[in-house]
Amino acid sequence: MSTSRPKEKRRYKMPSPSAALTDRVIMEHIDEGSRVLDLGCGDGLLLSELRRIKSAEILGVEMSRRAMIQCMTAGVPVIQADLDLGLEDFPSQSFDFAVLSQTLQQVRHPHVILEEMLRVANRALVVVPNFGHWRVRWNQLLWGRAPVSSSERYQWYNTPNLHLMSMPDFRDLVDVVEGRIVKELAIIRGRAVEQAWAANVRADSAVYILERKSADAHAPLP
Amino acid sequence: MSTEDTPHKDADERSVGLVSTQYVDLFVPPHSLKVAEGNLLGPVHVAYETYGTLSEKRDNAIFVCHALTGDAHVAGRHSAKDEKTGWWDELIGPGKGLDTNKYFVICANVLGGCQGTTGPMSPKPGTETPYALEFPFVTIGDMVEVHAALVRHLGIERLLGAIGGSLGGMQALEWAARFPDMLRTAVILASGPRLSAQGIAFNAVGRRAIVTDPHFYKGNYYNQDDDPHFGLALARMVAHITYLSEASIEKKFGRRLQHSDQFAYELMRETEFQIESYLHHQGKRFVERFDANSYLYLTRAMDYFDLAKSYGSLPEAFSATQSRFLVTSYTTDWLFPIAQSREIVSALIQARRHVTAVELESPYGHDSFLLEVDQLEEMLKPFLAEAYATK
């Protein structure tokens, strides 16, 4: 009596070799007992770890039905939503942290989602690939090839990445959305480095902790 | 505790088999039920069915809340000759979405109904005369109050879940708000925290059809030769349109004619188009099983339901519940559009509750919650299993 299953929608969060590392970095920067929203939460692994280790109150947002069912199997609460359509059903400041890992470059309007994160949460934790990496520059300069992120194995025609930004580009965007960078961590050869030398040349990706510019001063980060 | 008889030989292995409706009197003197306007009601006769076995810990019970005109017979057959199974048979049975090998499933007819639970058809206490319109006003809160009493009567302190679509979803929401400690999960399908003005409008037309039927006799039609079945059938026809979608009507009937390839040019022919014939058929079938007065009471209860108004605000309504929520809406439902479910979800986020929400694609309009069983089952199974495993 029921219809055939609708086609699987595309996933935002693609498996990335640096995911385990960035998940660990995210984990380190989330306070015990926080309320955390993970946008593009995939199978909910990060969230269930946050619940287990940090006693976090968690909620995921995901578009893929298959991934949502994985969340349900793990007891991770999850809302089906298209990040391109914003977070209008999410009340303002209802979370301590909003996480967006390796997803910003894949949404249609990065500035909108960033603004929304700073609206619904006190802090935004964002992981972005760095297309300012020397290998990207090298390929562009020497061979005239389209930029492909060094940490993800995609070609220009099959990449889910719609927007290619470097670290300074991202910093500019944070300004545009009235945000403030609380912390910047460059992911260089499998390590998260604070205040790295020539980060924009060396980093595969970067982790940012953001706040609203107008937000009251927070307790110092661990 | 189970009503499950030995399954019929030919019965599908995934069926609960032969079942029978059970009855119990609750709110017997000196107790009584205080309904809507403060009227007292009792005893309240309740018709219910159960499937599966209650676990020793009594922690595997799931209550199914039926929609407007549903009843307690939700799965299996009453007799081997029964052609029709219970109304949600596809979802309930061994290995199905509500797995009766694992869970103890309960369904009961609502207060004010006409399928065995006390309602306007029931005799007034101490008399042989039916209540008719002297039946007190009842709300969805009162229905849930009766069902909670039934659950306690069955020896269950806490349900693993309450699940329902449409009016059933409203009941499940009320369960969570009214009995925050009695529920571990709430599954809300194609429903909302209140009925839209458009929904009230359709209910109004249905009620008008009933009360203007010449055989309505101000509700006292029980001892008459005739009853307002034309009005009731018309009410059903109107309501039925709201359960479908433009696309599903188009696909199923289009503009196809019922009897011929050409118009008959007969004004009084009522079933020229296939869709007309279908609606008439639905109306006719409905009057065989439903009471007009009951329809008036239940649609009014649905109109009056407003969770935010009853509890101050929606987040307030969810402030005490410990329940996990699964909220599903359907793309082509225009009686309870997706925005209604989003409102629930938004309030649940604000109230910091455990909420999972899915918008399912379906062409079947409001009826999707009854028809898209595979999609529902796919989510329901892991959702319930995880909640059941977590203390």
Short mmCIF file of N, CA, C and O in Angstrom, two decimals, chain B residues 223-290:
data_model
loop_
_atom_site.label_atom_id
_atom_site.label_comp_id
_atom_site.label_asym_id
_atom_site.label_seq_id
_atom_site.Cartn_x
_atom_site.Cartn_y
_atom_site.Cartn_z
N ASN B 223 -34.78 6.10 19.12
CA ASN B 223 -36.00 5.30 19.13
C ASN B 223 -36.91 5.60 17.93
O ASN B 223 -38.06 5.20 17.90
N GLN B 224 -36.37 6.35 16.99
CA GLN B 224 -37.15 6.68 15.80
C GLN B 224 -36.95 5.60 14.71
O GLN B 224 -36.05 4.78 14.81
N ASP B 225 -37.80 5.68 13.70
CA ASP B 225 -37.66 4.71 12.60
C ASP B 225 -36.43 5.01 11.74
O ASP B 225 -35.90 4.13 11.08
N ASP B 226 -36.05 6.25 11.75
CA ASP B 226 -34.94 6.64 10.90
C ASP B 226 -33.94 7.47 11.71
O ASP B 226 -34.28 8.01 12.76
N ASP B 227 -32.74 7.57 11.22
CA ASP B 227 -31.75 8.42 11.88
C ASP B 227 -31.07 9.32 10.83
O ASP B 227 -31.28 9.13 9.63
N PRO B 228 -30.28 10.30 11.27
CA PRO B 228 -29.76 11.29 10.32
C PRO B 228 -28.61 10.74 9.48
O PRO B 228 -27.55 11.35 9.41
N HIS B 229 -28.84 9.60 8.83
CA HIS B 229 -27.71 9.00 8.13
C HIS B 229 -27.31 9.76 6.87
O HIS B 229 -26.17 9.69 6.45
N PHE B 230 -28.26 10.52 6.29
CA PHE B 230 -27.85 11.32 5.13
C PHE B 230 -26.88 12.43 5.56
O PHE B 230 -25.86 12.65 4.93
N GLY B 231 -27.23 13.07 6.66
CA GLY B 231 -26.37 14.13 7.20
C GLY B 231 -25.01 13.58 7.60
O GLY B 231 -23.97 14.18 7.32
N LEU B 232 -25.03 12.42 8.27
CA LEU B 232 -23.77 11.83 8.72
C LEU B 232 -22.91 11.42 7.53
O LEU B 232 -21.69 11.63 7.54
N ALA B 233 -23.55 10.86 6.51
CA ALA B 233 -22.80 10.46 5.32
C ALA B 233 -22.19 11.69 4.65
O ALA B 233 -21.02 11.67 4.22
N LEU B 234 -22.96 12.76 4.61
CA LEU B 234 -22.45 14.00 4.02
C LEU B 234 -21.26 14.53 4.82
O LEU B 234 -20.25 14.96 4.25
N ALA B 235 -21.38 14.47 6.15
CA ALA B 235 -20.27 14.91 7.01
C ALA B 235 -19.01 14.11 6.69
O ALA B 235 -17.91 14.66 6.60
N ARG B 236 -19.18 12.82 6.49
CA ARG B 236 -18.05 11.96 6.19
C ARG B 236 -17.46 12.29 4.82
O ARG B 236 -16.24 12.27 4.64
N MET B 237 -18.33 12.57 3.87
CA MET B 237 -17.84 12.88 2.52
C MET B 237 -16.96 14.13 2.55
O MET B 237 -15.88 14.17 1.96
N VAL B 238 -17.44 15.14 3.25
CA VAL B 238 -16.66 16.39 3.36
C VAL B 238 -15.33 16.11 4.05
O VAL B 238 -14.26 16.50 3.58
N ALA B 239 -15.40 15.41 5.18
CA ALA B 239 -14.18 15.13 5.94
C ALA B 239 -13.21 14.31 5.10
O ALA B 239 -12.00 14.55 5.12
N HIS B 240 -13.76 13.36 4.36
CA HIS B 240 -12.90 12.47 3.58
C HIS B 240 -12.05 13.24 2.56
O HIS B 240 -10.91 12.88 2.31
N ILE B 241 -12.63 14.28 2.01
CA ILE B 241 -11.87 15.09 1.06
C ILE B 241 -10.64 15.69 1.74
O ILE B 241 -9.56 15.75 1.15
N THR B 242 -10.80 16.08 3.00
CA THR B 242 -9.66 16.69 3.70
C THR B 242 -8.56 15.67 4.03
O THR B 242 -7.46 16.04 4.39
N TYR B 243 -8.91 14.39 3.96
CA TYR B 243 -7.91 13.35 4.25
C TYR B 243 -7.06 13.02 3.03
O TYR B 243 -6.02 12.39 3.13
N LEU B 244 -7.55 13.39 1.85
CA LEU B 244 -6.84 13.07 0.62
C LEU B 244 -6.00 14.26 0.18
O LEU B 244 -6.02 15.31 0.81
N SER B 245 -5.28 14.10 -0.91
CA SER B 245 -4.57 15.24 -1.47
C SER B 245 -5.03 15.43 -2.89
O SER B 245 -5.60 14.52 -3.50
N GLU B 246 -4.78 16.60 -3.41
CA GLU B 246 -5.16 16.87 -4.79
C GLU B 246 -4.53 15.82 -5.72
O GLU B 246 -5.19 15.26 -6.59
N ALA B 247 -3.24 15.55 -5.44
CA ALA B 247 -2.53 14.61 -6.30
C ALA B 247 -3.09 13.20 -6.19
O ALA B 247 -3.22 12.49 -7.19
N SER B 248 -3.45 12.79 -4.96
CA SER B 248 -3.93 11.42 -4.82
C SER B 248 -5.32 11.25 -5.44
O SER B 248 -5.62 10.21 -6.03
N ILE B 249 -6.17 12.26 -5.35
CA ILE B 249 -7.49 12.19 -6.00
C ILE B 249 -7.29 12.14 -7.51
O ILE B 249 -7.90 11.34 -8.22
N GLU B 250 -6.40 12.99 -7.99
CA GLU B 250 -6.14 13.07 -9.43
C GLU B 250 -5.66 11.72 -9.95
O GLU B 250 -6.12 11.23 -10.97
N LYS B 251 -4.74 11.13 -9.18
CA LYS B 251 -4.14 9.88 -9.61
C LYS B 251 -5.15 8.74 -9.57
O LYS B 251 -5.25 7.92 -10.48
N LYS B 252 -5.93 8.69 -8.49
CA LYS B 252 -6.83 7.57 -8.28
C LYS B 252 -8.10 7.67 -9.15
O LYS B 252 -8.59 6.67 -9.64
N PHE B 253 -8.60 8.91 -9.31
CA PHE B 253 -9.88 9.06 -10.01
C PHE B 253 -9.82 9.95 -11.24
O PHE B 253 -10.53 9.73 -12.20
N GLY B 254 -9.01 10.98 -11.15
CA GLY B 254 -8.99 11.96 -12.23
C GLY B 254 -10.40 12.47 -12.49
O GLY B 254 -11.20 12.64 -11.57
N ARG B 255 -10.71 12.70 -13.76
CA ARG B 255 -12.07 13.13 -14.13
C ARG B 255 -12.85 11.96 -14.73
O ARG B 255 -13.85 12.14 -15.41
N ARG B 256 -12.35 10.77 -14.47
CA ARG B 256 -13.00 9.60 -15.08
C ARG B 256 -14.45 9.46 -14.65
O ARG B 256 -14.81 9.75 -13.51
N LEU B 257 -15.27 8.99 -15.57
CA LEU B 257 -16.70 8.81 -15.28
C LEU B 257 -16.93 7.41 -14.74
O LEU B 257 -16.15 6.49 -14.98
N GLN B 258 -18.03 7.26 -14.01
CA GLN B 258 -18.28 6.00 -13.33
C GLN B 258 -18.98 4.98 -14.24
O GLN B 258 -18.64 3.81 -14.25
N HIS B 259 -19.98 5.44 -15.00
CA HIS B 259 -20.83 4.47 -15.68
C HIS B 259 -20.60 4.38 -17.18
O HIS B 259 -20.97 3.39 -17.80
N SER B 260 -20.05 5.44 -17.75
CA SER B 260 -20.00 5.47 -19.21
C SER B 260 -18.84 6.36 -19.64
O SER B 260 -18.17 6.97 -18.81
N ASP B 261 -18.60 6.45 -20.91
CA ASP B 261 -17.56 7.32 -21.41
C ASP B 261 -18.09 8.72 -21.68
O ASP B 261 -17.33 9.63 -21.99
N GLN B 262 -19.40 8.83 -21.63
CA GLN B 262 -20.01 10.12 -21.96
C GLN B 262 -20.85 10.65 -20.82
O GLN B 262 -21.37 9.86 -20.01
N PHE B 263 -20.97 11.95 -20.78
CA PHE B 263 -21.83 12.55 -19.77
C PHE B 263 -23.26 12.08 -19.97
O PHE B 263 -23.71 11.91 -21.12
N ALA B 264 -23.97 11.93 -18.84
CA ALA B 264 -25.35 11.48 -18.95
C ALA B 264 -26.31 12.66 -19.11
O ALA B 264 -27.45 12.48 -19.53
N TYR B 265 -25.84 13.85 -18.79
CA TYR B 265 -26.70 15.04 -18.79
C TYR B 265 -27.96 14.81 -17.95
O TYR B 265 -29.05 15.16 -18.33
N GLU B 266 -27.76 14.14 -16.83
CA GLU B 266 -28.86 13.95 -15.87
C GLU B 266 -28.46 14.65 -14.60
O GLU B 266 -27.51 14.25 -13.93
N LEU B 267 -29.19 15.70 -14.29
CA LEU B 267 -28.80 16.53 -13.16
C LEU B 267 -28.81 15.76 -11.84
O LEU B 267 -27.96 15.95 -10.98
N MET B 268 -29.76 14.89 -11.67
CA MET B 268 -29.93 14.23 -10.39
C MET B 268 -29.08 12.96 -10.26
O MET B 268 -29.12 12.30 -9.22
N ARG B 269 -28.36 12.63 -11.27
CA ARG B 269 -27.48 11.47 -11.13
C ARG B 269 -26.33 11.85 -10.21
O ARG B 269 -25.56 12.78 -10.50
N GLU B 270 -26.19 11.11 -9.13
CA GLU B 270 -25.24 11.54 -8.10
C GLU B 270 -23.84 10.98 -8.30
O GLU B 270 -22.90 11.44 -7.69
N THR B 271 -23.73 9.99 -9.14
CA THR B 271 -22.42 9.36 -9.25
C THR B 271 -21.92 9.33 -10.68
O THR B 271 -21.54 8.30 -11.21
N GLU B 272 -21.93 10.47 -11.28
CA GLU B 272 -21.45 10.59 -12.65
C GLU B 272 -19.92 10.35 -12.72
O GLU B 272 -19.44 9.53 -13.47
N PHE B 273 -19.20 11.08 -11.88
CA PHE B 273 -17.75 10.94 -11.84
C PHE B 273 -17.34 9.86 -10.83
O PHE B 273 -18.03 9.64 -9.84
N GLN B 274 -16.20 9.25 -11.07
CA GLN B 274 -15.73 8.21 -10.15
C GLN B 274 -15.50 8.73 -8.74
O GLN B 274 -15.78 8.04 -7.76
N ILE B 275 -14.99 9.96 -8.66
CA ILE B 275 -14.73 10.51 -7.33
C ILE B 275 -16.04 10.67 -6.55
O ILE B 275 -16.09 10.44 -5.34
N GLU B 276 -17.11 11.00 -7.26
CA GLU B 276 -18.42 11.11 -6.59
C GLU B 276 -18.85 9.77 -6.03
O GLU B 276 -19.30 9.64 -4.90
N SER B 277 -18.72 8.79 -6.89
CA SER B 277 -19.13 7.44 -6.49
C SER B 277 -18.33 6.99 -5.26
O SER B 277 -18.88 6.41 -4.32
N TYR B 278 -17.03 7.32 -5.28
CA TYR B 278 -16.15 6.94 -4.17
C TYR B 278 -16.59 7.61 -2.87
O TYR B 278 -16.69 6.96 -1.82
N LEU B 279 -16.89 8.90 -2.94
CA LEU B 279 -17.30 9.63 -1.74
C LEU B 279 -18.63 9.10 -1.21
O LEU B 279 -18.82 8.94 0.00
N HIS B 280 -19.56 8.82 -2.12
CA HIS B 280 -20.84 8.26 -1.69
C HIS B 280 -20.64 6.93 -0.99
O HIS B 280 -21.25 6.65 0.04
N HIS B 281 -19.76 6.13 -1.57
CA HIS B 281 -19.46 4.83 -0.98
C HIS B 281 -18.88 4.99 0.43
O HIS B 281 -19.28 4.30 1.36
N GLN B 282 -17.94 5.94 0.57
CA GLN B 282 -17.35 6.19 1.89
C GLN B 282 -18.41 6.64 2.88
O GLN B 282 -18.42 6.21 4.03
N GLY B 283 -19.29 7.52 2.43
CA GLY B 283 -20.36 8.01 3.30
C GLY B 283 -21.27 6.88 3.74
O GLY B 283 -21.61 6.74 4.92
N LYS B 284 -21.64 6.04 2.79
CA LYS B 284 -22.56 4.93 3.07
C LYS B 284 -21.95 3.95 4.07
O LYS B 284 -22.60 3.50 5.02
N ARG B 285 -20.67 3.63 3.84
CA ARG B 285 -20.01 2.69 4.74
C ARG B 285 -19.89 3.25 6.15
O ARG B 285 -19.99 2.54 7.14
N PHE B 286 -19.67 4.56 6.20
CA PHE B 286 -19.44 5.21 7.48
C PHE B 286 -20.68 5.16 8.38
O PHE B 286 -20.59 4.89 9.58
N VAL B 287 -21.86 5.41 7.78
CA VAL B 287 -23.08 5.44 8.62
C VAL B 287 -23.40 4.07 9.19
O VAL B 287 -24.13 3.96 10.17
N GLU B 288 -22.85 3.04 8.58
CA GLU B 288 -23.09 1.68 9.11
C GLU B 288 -22.38 1.47 10.44
O GLU B 288 -22.74 0.59 11.21
N ARG B 289 -21.34 2.26 10.68
CA ARG B 289 -20.56 1.99 11.89
C ARG B 289 -20.47 3.18 12.84
O ARG B 289 -19.88 3.06 13.91
N PHE B 290 -21.01 4.32 12.47
CA PHE B 290 -20.80 5.48 13.34
C PHE B 290 -22.09 6.17 13.74
O PHE B 290 -23.07 6.17 13.00
#
